[in-house]
Every structure is written in C-alpha cells, then in structure tokens.
Amino acid sequence: MSKRIYLSSPHMSDEGYEMDYVKEAFETNWIAPLGENVNKFEQEFAEKVGVRAAAALSSGTAALHLALKAAGVGSGDIVFCQTLTFSATANPIIYQNATPVFIDSNYETWNMCPDALEEAFNKYPEVKAVIVVHLYGLSADIERIAQMCKERNVVLIEDAAESLGSLYNGQQTGTFGDFGIFSFNGNKIITTSGGGMLVSNNEEAIEKARFWATQSRDKAIHYQHSELGYNYRMSNVLAGIGRGQLKVLDERVEKKRYIYEFYKRELKELNGIKWMPEIKIDRPNYWLSAITLTGDTTPLDIIDTLEKENIESRPVWKPMHMQPYFKNYDYVGSTISEQLFGNGVCLPSETKMTDKDLYRITSIIKSL
Ligand SMILES: *Cc1c(COP(=O)(O)O)cnc(C)c1O
C-alpha cells in the first residue's frame, strides 16, 4: 500500500527553523512558563497579518472563547454564528451560556450570507456579537458584514482558523472585525501541534485576554483573583514551532494555490464538478480544495474510492443547525449550506504532495 495521503497534515520547514527555536527554549530551560518564543511569536504574527496586538493561546477554540468574553457576551445573550463551519466556532457561545442563532451561507462566498444576516438583525435587534468564518480559506463578504455590524454597534469576531494567509482586498482575513482568531491545530496551514492566536487592534483587550488566559492573577505576591480565570496560554516550546512555521507560511500558501489550480486543470474535462467560488477581490489560501458535484457521482463515491487507495478526503463540513447538539437553536436562511454539505467534497490538500501524488488522485477521480 502506498503511503497515506491526508487531507492536510503538519509540514515542518525543510530548513529546520522550528527545531532551532525549540532548541533555544531547551538550552535556556525556558520550557515553561511564558518566554521569549511566546513574546516573539505574538509580535511576528501581529506584524505578518497587520494588526496591533496578538495573544498566543492553547487553541483556536480558546481564542474564540476569550473573544466572546472580551465582547462582553454572557448568560442569555444572542450571538449570530455562521452555520457552515466546524463545531469549534459555535461551542464557545455555549461556554459563555449565550444563545447561538445560526446563519446560512451564500453561493458567492460559501460563507455568511449578508441578506440572511440582515434578516437576523431584524429578528434579534438585541444581538451582542456576530461570528463569521472564512471557510477553507475563502473570504467571507467581510467588508460588507463589518459595515453592517458597525452600523448596529455589534461586535464582529472573525473565525480565521482556516484562512491564515488569505487576502481580501489586499488585507489579511481576521483583521477586519473587532477580534480575529487563528488556529495552529495539526491540520491547519501552519501548526504548533496545537495552539491558537487572538488578534485585535484593541491592545487593551488583548492585554486583558492574556490576563484571563493565565488564571486571572491579580498583581499580588500571594495568589489573588478578582475574576474567573482560564489556563489558555501557549507554551514557550510550541511558540518556537510557530515562529519557525511562520517563516514558511507564504510558501505553504503558494503550494495550496498550486494544488487547487492543479485539480482545476486536470479535472476540467469532467462534467458535474463545480469549483469553489472565485471573486476578484479575494485571494484565498486554499487551505482545502473543495468541489461540489452536480451530476450522478456522489461525494461518497469519491471519498470511498479514494479511501480504498489510502487517500483521505471528506464531505464539506456539516452545518451546525443540522447537528443533534445544536438542533433546537434558531436558524436564519434557506438551504444553501445544506446543499453545500450534501454535494461537497474536500479533496486532499497536503502541501507535501508531489505532482505524482496529485496525478494519482486526479486519475482516480477521472475513472469514476
Ligand atoms: C480548526 C478550527 C477551529 C478550532 O481551532 P482549534 O485550534 O482546533 O481549537 C475553529 N474554527 C474553525 C473553522 C476551524 O477549522
């Protein structure tokens, strides 16, 4: 059996940048707690995406949780959440005892539909925050959504967990809203094995997030706490991996884009395949190359056939309003996210793939 090809797996630099920073942490015994790698990773990351402040955390989920807390979301508050996403986008709303209202996508972006958002604003004018997602690295209609939130004084949180390196109108996704979050989970475009980043131009809010993330320790020699705390900080060793990975981010984006173009070119003769939306103003990182099927071939035909060849692929994420856990919450929109889920396939998008791997995949798909 040939070596397994994954959807997206960790890809360390050929140069060994990550190991250099990790070694430094070992040599100075700065394994923990916070240290140079964490501070530098935050600075280098903020500079890379073009934002004033960043807090390195234990996961993207933790970053979303603290973003909601910083937005003042608490018990009983309404939060609008894109339905077509991974569950980690929605779970922190429940951690805060708030109530999610799920919002449909549109075909133009696969992300939050501004018209459905408008409808939700009319239905729930008391809404506290909006969480929009840049799914698979495609940008949401972010300038318009940011404007809509601004007009209503509603906090906008961007879940850019999958879109690090994507540019909308030349600006990094995750930097349009009041808060942005990124993930360095093992499957993301760069990884620290596990980790996340909360970013904002509000430096005070980021400072406060760092405080909450280190158990909300008041300034005192004894342990004293006036607020509920969390253990959400990134370790100095893992931040070293992140610093190294950041150096190859541009390279990874280029390879992801190459993979998408490869699929498009090699599969263009096939009927019944629709590609991800392409908008001039958007420059996606193509974290995952995804298609929707319009003919007789089903997503499972492709997924099962590739699996027999030890190649991983997956359906498009199942919308939150269809999940058993979230089924009792309100949903605004039509059936677009449901159709994307029903007809969509995420193709293998590993940056370690060779042309030979890619030809193998496309020839299997062509044989169906
Ligand atoms: C991966 C992911 C997250 C969660 O990030 P973790 O670092 O795994 O906690 C959140 N939202 C989306 C859309 C993701 O893909």
Short mmCIF file of C-alpha atoms and ligand atoms in Angstrom, two decimals:
data_model
loop_
_atom_site.label_atom_id
_atom_site.label_comp_id
_atom_site.label_asym_id
_atom_site.label_seq_id
_atom_site.Cartn_x
_atom_site.Cartn_y
_atom_site.Cartn_z
CA MET A 1 0.00 0.00 0.00
CA SER A 2 1.34 3.45 -0.82
CA LYS A 3 1.93 5.98 1.94
CA ARG A 4 -1.29 7.55 3.16
CA ILE A 5 -2.20 10.94 1.72
CA TYR A 6 -4.06 13.12 4.20
CA LEU A 7 -6.46 16.00 3.76
CA SER A 8 -3.92 18.30 5.42
CA SER A 9 -1.18 17.25 7.83
CA PRO A 10 1.72 19.00 9.61
CA HIS A 11 4.51 20.18 7.32
CA MET A 12 7.65 21.45 9.06
CA SER A 13 10.17 23.57 7.17
CA ASP A 14 12.96 21.85 5.21
CA GLU A 15 15.37 24.32 6.83
CA GLY A 16 14.56 23.18 10.39
CA TYR A 17 13.60 26.67 11.60
CA GLU A 18 11.14 25.21 14.12
CA MET A 19 13.81 22.98 15.69
CA ASP A 20 16.19 25.93 16.08
CA TYR A 21 13.68 27.85 18.19
CA VAL A 22 12.69 24.76 20.17
CA LYS A 23 16.37 24.01 20.83
CA GLU A 24 16.86 27.53 22.11
CA ALA A 25 13.99 27.01 24.55
CA PHE A 26 15.62 23.78 25.76
CA GLU A 27 19.08 25.30 26.09
CA THR A 28 17.79 28.17 28.22
CA ASN A 29 15.45 25.79 30.13
CA TRP A 30 12.62 28.04 29.02
CA ILE A 31 10.28 25.07 28.57
CA ALA A 32 7.72 26.94 30.61
CA PRO A 33 6.17 29.25 31.51
CA LEU A 34 5.90 32.08 29.00
CA GLY A 35 9.12 33.27 27.47
CA GLU A 36 10.93 34.74 24.51
CA ASN A 37 9.32 32.46 21.92
CA VAL A 38 5.80 33.39 23.03
CA ASN A 39 6.51 37.13 23.02
CA LYS A 40 8.31 36.99 19.68
CA PHE A 41 5.69 34.74 18.09
CA GLU A 42 2.99 37.23 19.07
CA GLN A 43 4.98 40.16 17.67
CA GLU A 44 5.97 38.39 14.47
CA PHE A 45 2.44 37.13 13.92
CA ALA A 46 0.85 40.55 14.52
CA GLU A 47 3.29 42.06 12.04
CA LYS A 48 2.63 39.35 9.47
CA VAL A 49 -1.16 39.79 9.45
CA GLY A 50 -1.02 43.55 10.03
CA VAL A 51 -2.69 44.00 13.39
CA ARG A 52 -1.67 45.86 16.55
CA ALA A 53 -1.76 43.05 19.10
CA ALA A 54 -1.91 39.27 19.36
CA ALA A 55 -2.20 36.77 22.23
CA ALA A 56 -0.78 33.25 21.75
CA LEU A 57 -3.17 30.69 23.25
CA SER A 58 -3.55 26.94 23.67
CA SER A 59 -6.06 26.62 20.79
CA GLY A 60 -8.23 28.47 18.32
CA THR A 61 -11.23 27.42 20.40
CA ALA A 62 -9.72 29.14 23.47
CA ALA A 63 -9.15 32.26 21.33
CA LEU A 64 -12.83 32.27 20.31
CA HIS A 65 -13.89 31.81 23.92
CA LEU A 66 -11.82 34.82 25.05
CA ALA A 67 -13.03 36.88 22.06
CA LEU A 68 -16.63 36.32 23.19
CA LYS A 69 -15.70 37.19 26.76
CA ALA A 70 -13.92 40.35 25.58
CA ALA A 71 -17.03 41.21 23.54
CA GLY A 72 -18.98 41.14 26.79
CA VAL A 73 -21.03 38.12 25.76
CA GLY A 74 -22.59 36.46 28.78
CA SER A 75 -25.55 34.49 30.04
CA GLY A 76 -28.60 34.68 27.78
CA ASP A 77 -27.00 36.91 25.13
CA ILE A 78 -27.68 36.22 21.45
CA VAL A 79 -24.72 35.51 19.17
CA PHE A 80 -25.09 35.09 15.40
CA CYS A 81 -22.88 32.29 14.10
CA GLN A 82 -22.22 31.07 10.57
CA THR A 83 -23.83 27.62 10.33
CA LEU A 84 -21.44 26.20 7.72
CA THR A 85 -18.38 25.65 9.89
CA PHE A 86 -16.59 23.32 12.27
CA SER A 87 -18.21 22.93 15.72
CA ALA A 88 -15.37 24.80 17.45
CA THR A 89 -16.83 28.05 16.06
CA ALA A 90 -20.11 27.53 17.93
CA ASN A 91 -19.10 25.71 21.13
CA PRO A 92 -17.62 28.76 22.94
CA ILE A 93 -21.02 30.51 22.63
CA ILE A 94 -22.37 27.75 24.88
CA TYR A 95 -19.31 28.00 27.21
CA GLN A 96 -20.48 31.59 27.88
CA ASN A 97 -24.07 30.42 28.47
CA ALA A 98 -25.12 32.54 25.49
CA THR A 99 -27.57 31.52 22.74
CA PRO A 100 -26.41 30.91 19.16
CA VAL A 101 -28.56 31.80 16.18
CA PHE A 102 -27.20 30.12 13.07
CA ILE A 103 -26.92 31.97 9.76
CA ASP A 104 -26.91 30.44 6.27
CA SER A 105 -24.19 30.88 3.64
CA ASN A 106 -24.47 32.16 0.07
CA TYR A 107 -23.11 30.54 -3.11
CA GLU A 108 -20.93 33.57 -3.92
CA THR A 109 -18.65 33.06 -0.90
CA TRP A 110 -19.77 29.79 0.76
CA ASN A 111 -19.67 31.93 3.92
CA MET A 112 -22.22 34.01 5.86
CA CYS A 113 -24.94 35.42 3.62
CA PRO A 114 -25.30 39.19 4.25
CA ASP A 115 -29.01 39.03 3.35
CA ALA A 116 -29.64 36.30 5.92
CA LEU A 117 -27.62 38.35 8.40
CA GLU A 118 -29.83 41.36 7.70
CA GLU A 119 -32.91 39.21 8.32
CA ALA A 120 -31.41 38.00 11.61
CA PHE A 121 -30.64 41.59 12.70
CA ASN A 122 -34.29 42.45 12.14
CA LYS A 123 -35.43 39.44 14.11
CA TYR A 124 -32.96 39.86 17.00
CA PRO A 125 -32.02 43.56 17.28
CA GLU A 126 -30.57 42.86 20.75
CA VAL A 127 -27.80 40.60 19.32
CA LYS A 128 -24.44 41.02 21.10
CA ALA A 129 -21.90 39.61 18.62
CA VAL A 130 -21.50 38.03 15.19
CA ILE A 131 -19.07 35.21 14.37
CA VAL A 132 -18.24 34.98 10.69
CA VAL A 133 -15.99 32.25 9.25
CA HIS A 134 -13.58 32.22 6.29
CA LEU A 135 -14.19 28.59 5.43
CA TYR A 136 -11.41 26.61 3.69
CA GLY A 137 -9.59 29.93 3.29
CA LEU A 138 -12.30 31.58 1.17
CA SER A 139 -13.03 35.09 2.39
CA ALA A 140 -16.50 35.96 3.57
CA ASP A 141 -18.09 39.14 2.19
CA ILE A 142 -16.18 40.71 5.05
CA GLU A 143 -16.18 44.44 4.25
CA ARG A 144 -19.95 44.43 3.89
CA ILE A 145 -20.50 42.33 7.00
CA ALA A 146 -18.11 44.53 9.02
CA GLN A 147 -20.03 47.61 7.86
CA MET A 148 -23.36 46.03 8.84
CA CYS A 149 -22.05 45.23 12.33
CA LYS A 150 -20.54 48.69 12.74
CA GLU A 151 -23.80 50.42 11.85
CA ARG A 152 -25.54 48.43 14.57
CA ASN A 153 -22.79 48.58 17.16
CA VAL A 154 -22.48 44.80 17.25
CA VAL A 155 -19.09 43.19 17.92
CA LEU A 156 -17.69 41.25 14.93
CA ILE A 157 -15.49 38.21 15.55
CA GLU A 158 -13.75 36.59 12.56
CA ASP A 159 -13.02 32.89 12.76
CA ALA A 160 -9.95 32.84 10.52
CA ALA A 161 -8.81 29.44 11.84
CA GLU A 162 -8.64 28.10 8.28
CA SER A 163 -7.71 31.27 6.41
CA LEU A 164 -4.29 32.41 7.65
CA GLY A 165 -2.62 34.00 4.60
CA SER A 166 -5.87 34.71 2.71
CA LEU A 167 -6.19 38.28 1.49
CA TYR A 168 -9.44 40.16 0.94
CA ASN A 169 -8.92 43.40 -0.97
CA GLY A 170 -5.23 43.05 -0.11
CA GLN A 171 -5.88 42.79 3.64
CA GLN A 172 -5.44 39.64 5.76
CA THR A 173 -8.65 37.95 6.81
CA GLY A 174 -9.08 38.00 10.57
CA THR A 175 -8.21 41.72 10.77
CA PHE A 176 -11.49 43.31 9.62
CA GLY A 177 -13.55 42.67 12.73
CA ASP A 178 -13.13 43.72 16.35
CA PHE A 179 -11.41 40.39 17.00
CA GLY A 180 -9.90 37.69 14.83
CA ILE A 181 -8.87 34.17 15.77
CA PHE A 182 -6.45 31.74 14.14
CA SER A 183 -5.71 28.08 14.79
CA PHE A 184 -2.42 26.16 14.72
CA ASN A 185 -4.06 22.76 15.10
CA GLY A 186 -2.23 19.94 13.31
CA ASN A 187 -4.35 20.11 10.16
CA LYS A 188 -4.14 23.88 9.62
CA ILE A 189 -1.93 25.67 7.06
CA ILE A 190 0.75 26.13 9.73
CA THR A 191 0.78 24.29 13.04
CA THR A 192 2.32 24.34 16.51
CA SER A 193 0.91 20.81 17.04
CA GLY A 194 -1.88 22.63 18.85
CA GLY A 195 -2.44 26.30 19.51
CA GLY A 196 -4.27 29.46 18.56
CA MET A 197 -3.99 33.24 18.31
CA LEU A 198 -6.37 36.01 19.25
CA VAL A 199 -5.76 39.28 17.39
CA SER A 200 -7.18 42.78 17.60
CA ASN A 201 -6.26 46.42 17.06
CA ASN A 202 -7.53 46.96 20.60
CA GLU A 203 -4.31 46.42 22.57
CA GLU A 204 -6.05 46.78 25.91
CA ALA A 205 -8.49 43.98 25.06
CA ILE A 206 -5.60 41.69 24.09
CA GLU A 207 -3.80 42.50 27.34
CA LYS A 208 -6.99 41.59 29.22
CA ALA A 209 -7.26 38.32 27.28
CA ARG A 210 -3.69 37.43 28.35
CA PHE A 211 -4.75 38.10 31.95
CA TRP A 212 -7.79 35.80 31.73
CA ALA A 213 -5.66 33.17 29.95
CA THR A 214 -3.21 32.99 32.89
CA GLN A 215 -5.82 32.31 35.60
CA SER A 216 -6.71 36.00 36.12
CA ARG A 217 -3.96 36.55 38.67
CA ASP A 218 -4.19 39.96 40.30
CA LYS A 219 -0.98 41.88 40.98
CA ALA A 220 -0.11 40.45 44.40
CA ILE A 221 2.63 38.22 45.82
CA HIS A 222 0.05 35.75 47.08
CA TYR A 223 -2.41 34.19 44.64
CA GLN A 224 -5.33 36.56 44.45
CA HIS A 225 -8.21 36.55 41.97
CA SER A 226 -10.98 39.07 41.39
CA GLU A 227 -12.15 37.39 38.18
CA LEU A 228 -12.72 33.92 36.79
CA GLY A 229 -9.55 32.64 35.16
CA TYR A 230 -8.51 30.14 32.47
CA ASN A 231 -5.38 28.20 31.67
CA TYR A 232 -5.27 29.10 27.98
CA ARG A 233 -1.70 30.26 27.25
CA MET A 234 0.56 28.74 24.62
CA SER A 235 3.75 27.09 25.91
CA ASN A 236 7.15 28.57 25.05
CA VAL A 237 8.21 25.34 23.30
CA LEU A 238 5.20 25.31 20.99
CA ALA A 239 5.57 29.03 20.26
CA GLY A 240 9.05 28.13 18.96
CA ILE A 241 7.44 25.77 16.42
CA GLY A 242 5.08 28.60 15.49
CA ARG A 243 7.91 31.07 14.86
CA GLY A 244 9.57 28.59 12.52
CA GLN A 245 6.31 27.80 10.73
CA LEU A 246 5.55 31.48 10.21
CA LYS A 247 8.69 31.70 8.07
CA VAL A 248 7.25 29.21 5.56
CA LEU A 249 3.65 30.45 5.57
CA ASP A 250 3.97 32.20 2.19
CA GLU A 251 5.48 29.04 0.70
CA ARG A 252 2.59 26.96 2.08
CA VAL A 253 0.01 29.36 0.64
CA GLU A 254 1.69 29.15 -2.78
CA LYS A 255 1.62 25.34 -2.65
CA LYS A 256 -2.04 25.24 -1.59
CA ARG A 257 -2.87 27.52 -4.50
CA TYR A 258 -0.83 25.30 -6.82
CA ILE A 259 -2.80 22.25 -5.63
CA TYR A 260 -6.12 23.97 -6.32
CA GLU A 261 -5.01 25.06 -9.81
CA PHE A 262 -3.72 21.54 -10.49
CA TYR A 263 -7.10 19.96 -9.67
CA LYS A 264 -8.92 22.56 -11.73
CA ARG A 265 -6.68 22.00 -14.75
CA GLU A 266 -6.65 18.18 -14.60
CA LEU A 267 -10.37 17.76 -13.89
CA LYS A 268 -11.67 20.46 -16.23
CA GLU A 269 -12.96 17.94 -18.78
CA LEU A 270 -15.21 16.31 -16.20
CA ASN A 271 -18.87 17.22 -16.21
CA GLY A 272 -20.71 17.66 -12.96
CA ILE A 273 -17.97 19.38 -10.97
CA LYS A 274 -18.30 22.91 -9.65
CA TRP A 275 -15.31 24.71 -8.17
CA MET A 276 -15.11 26.92 -5.12
CA PRO A 277 -16.35 30.45 -5.75
CA GLU A 278 -13.77 32.80 -7.23
CA ILE A 279 -14.10 36.50 -6.57
CA LYS A 280 -11.60 39.02 -7.89
CA ILE A 281 -11.25 40.87 -4.60
CA ASP A 282 -10.43 37.60 -2.77
CA ARG A 283 -7.05 35.84 -2.70
CA PRO A 284 -7.74 32.60 -0.79
CA ASN A 285 -5.05 30.46 0.84
CA TYR A 286 -6.95 27.39 -0.48
CA TRP A 287 -6.36 25.59 2.82
CA LEU A 288 -8.59 22.87 1.41
CA SER A 289 -9.50 22.43 -2.26
CA ALA A 290 -13.22 21.70 -2.33
CA ILE A 291 -15.72 20.93 -5.08
CA THR A 292 -19.44 20.41 -5.34
CA LEU A 293 -20.95 17.70 -7.51
CA THR A 294 -23.86 18.37 -9.83
CA GLY A 295 -24.07 15.07 -11.74
CA ASP A 296 -24.61 11.41 -10.89
CA THR A 297 -21.38 10.95 -8.92
CA THR A 298 -21.94 11.46 -5.17
CA PRO A 299 -19.46 12.75 -2.59
CA LEU A 300 -19.32 9.26 -1.06
CA ASP A 301 -18.39 7.72 -4.46
CA ILE A 302 -15.27 9.89 -4.48
CA ILE A 303 -14.50 9.59 -0.75
CA ASP A 304 -14.86 5.78 -0.65
CA THR A 305 -12.88 5.24 -3.84
CA LEU A 306 -10.01 7.44 -2.65
CA GLU A 307 -10.09 5.75 0.78
CA LYS A 308 -9.52 2.35 -0.90
CA GLU A 309 -6.29 3.85 -2.26
CA ASN A 310 -5.34 5.07 1.24
CA ILE A 311 -6.16 8.69 0.39
CA GLU A 312 -8.16 10.87 2.77
CA SER A 313 -10.96 13.18 1.62
CA ARG A 314 -14.09 14.40 3.40
CA PRO A 315 -17.55 15.84 2.87
CA VAL A 316 -17.93 19.60 3.27
CA TRP A 317 -18.49 20.40 6.98
CA LYS A 318 -21.98 19.56 8.25
CA PRO A 319 -23.83 22.77 9.17
CA MET A 320 -24.34 23.50 12.87
CA HIS A 321 -28.13 23.80 12.63
CA MET A 322 -28.19 20.17 11.39
CA GLN A 323 -26.10 18.91 14.33
CA PRO A 324 -28.01 16.96 17.00
CA TYR A 325 -26.44 19.08 19.75
CA PHE A 326 -27.49 22.42 18.20
CA LYS A 327 -30.77 21.42 16.54
CA ASN A 328 -33.00 23.37 18.97
CA TYR A 329 -31.41 26.77 18.25
CA ASP A 330 -32.85 29.18 15.71
CA TYR A 331 -31.59 29.26 12.15
CA VAL A 332 -31.96 32.06 9.62
CA GLY A 333 -31.61 31.42 5.89
CA SER A 334 -32.55 28.90 3.23
CA THR A 335 -30.91 25.61 2.24
CA ILE A 336 -27.62 26.74 0.71
CA SER A 337 -25.36 25.43 3.49
CA GLU A 338 -27.33 22.16 3.44
CA GLN A 339 -26.76 21.81 -0.29
CA LEU A 340 -23.05 22.59 0.01
CA PHE A 341 -22.84 19.88 2.68
CA GLY A 342 -24.87 17.41 0.61
CA ASN A 343 -22.89 17.87 -2.60
CA GLY A 344 -19.47 18.98 -1.42
CA VAL A 345 -16.15 17.14 -1.20
CA CYS A 346 -12.88 18.39 0.31
CA LEU A 347 -10.02 16.95 -1.77
CA PRO A 348 -6.60 16.02 -0.36
CA SER A 349 -4.72 19.30 0.10
CA GLU A 350 -1.46 18.31 1.76
CA THR A 351 1.39 20.67 0.87
CA LYS A 352 3.79 17.69 0.97
CA MET A 353 2.11 16.13 -2.09
CA THR A 354 4.17 15.72 -5.26
CA ASP A 355 2.82 16.07 -8.81
CA LYS A 356 2.86 12.28 -8.93
CA ASP A 357 0.53 12.13 -5.90
CA LEU A 358 -1.74 14.73 -7.49
CA TYR A 359 -1.87 12.87 -10.84
CA ARG A 360 -2.75 9.68 -8.94
CA ILE A 361 -5.66 11.43 -7.23
CA THR A 362 -6.99 13.09 -10.38
CA SER A 363 -6.77 9.87 -12.39
CA ILE A 364 -8.78 8.03 -9.71
CA ILE A 365 -11.45 10.73 -9.81
CA LYS A 366 -11.50 10.70 -13.63
CA SER A 367 -12.04 6.93 -13.59
CA LEU A 368 -15.33 7.23 -11.69
C1 LIG B 1 -9.76 24.30 13.50
C2 LIG B 1 -10.88 25.25 13.61
C3 LIG B 1 -11.20 25.86 14.83
C4 LIG B 1 -10.61 25.45 16.15
O1 LIG B 1 -9.28 25.60 16.30
P1 LIG B 1 -8.51 24.66 17.39
O2 LIG B 1 -7.15 25.26 17.39
O3 LIG B 1 -8.54 23.27 16.85
O4 LIG B 1 -9.21 24.81 18.68
C5 LIG B 1 -12.21 26.81 14.86
N1 LIG B 1 -12.88 27.13 13.75
C6 LIG B 1 -12.62 26.56 12.57
C7 LIG B 1 -13.41 26.99 11.37
C8 LIG B 1 -11.63 25.58 12.46
O5 LIG B 1 -11.41 24.98 11.28
#
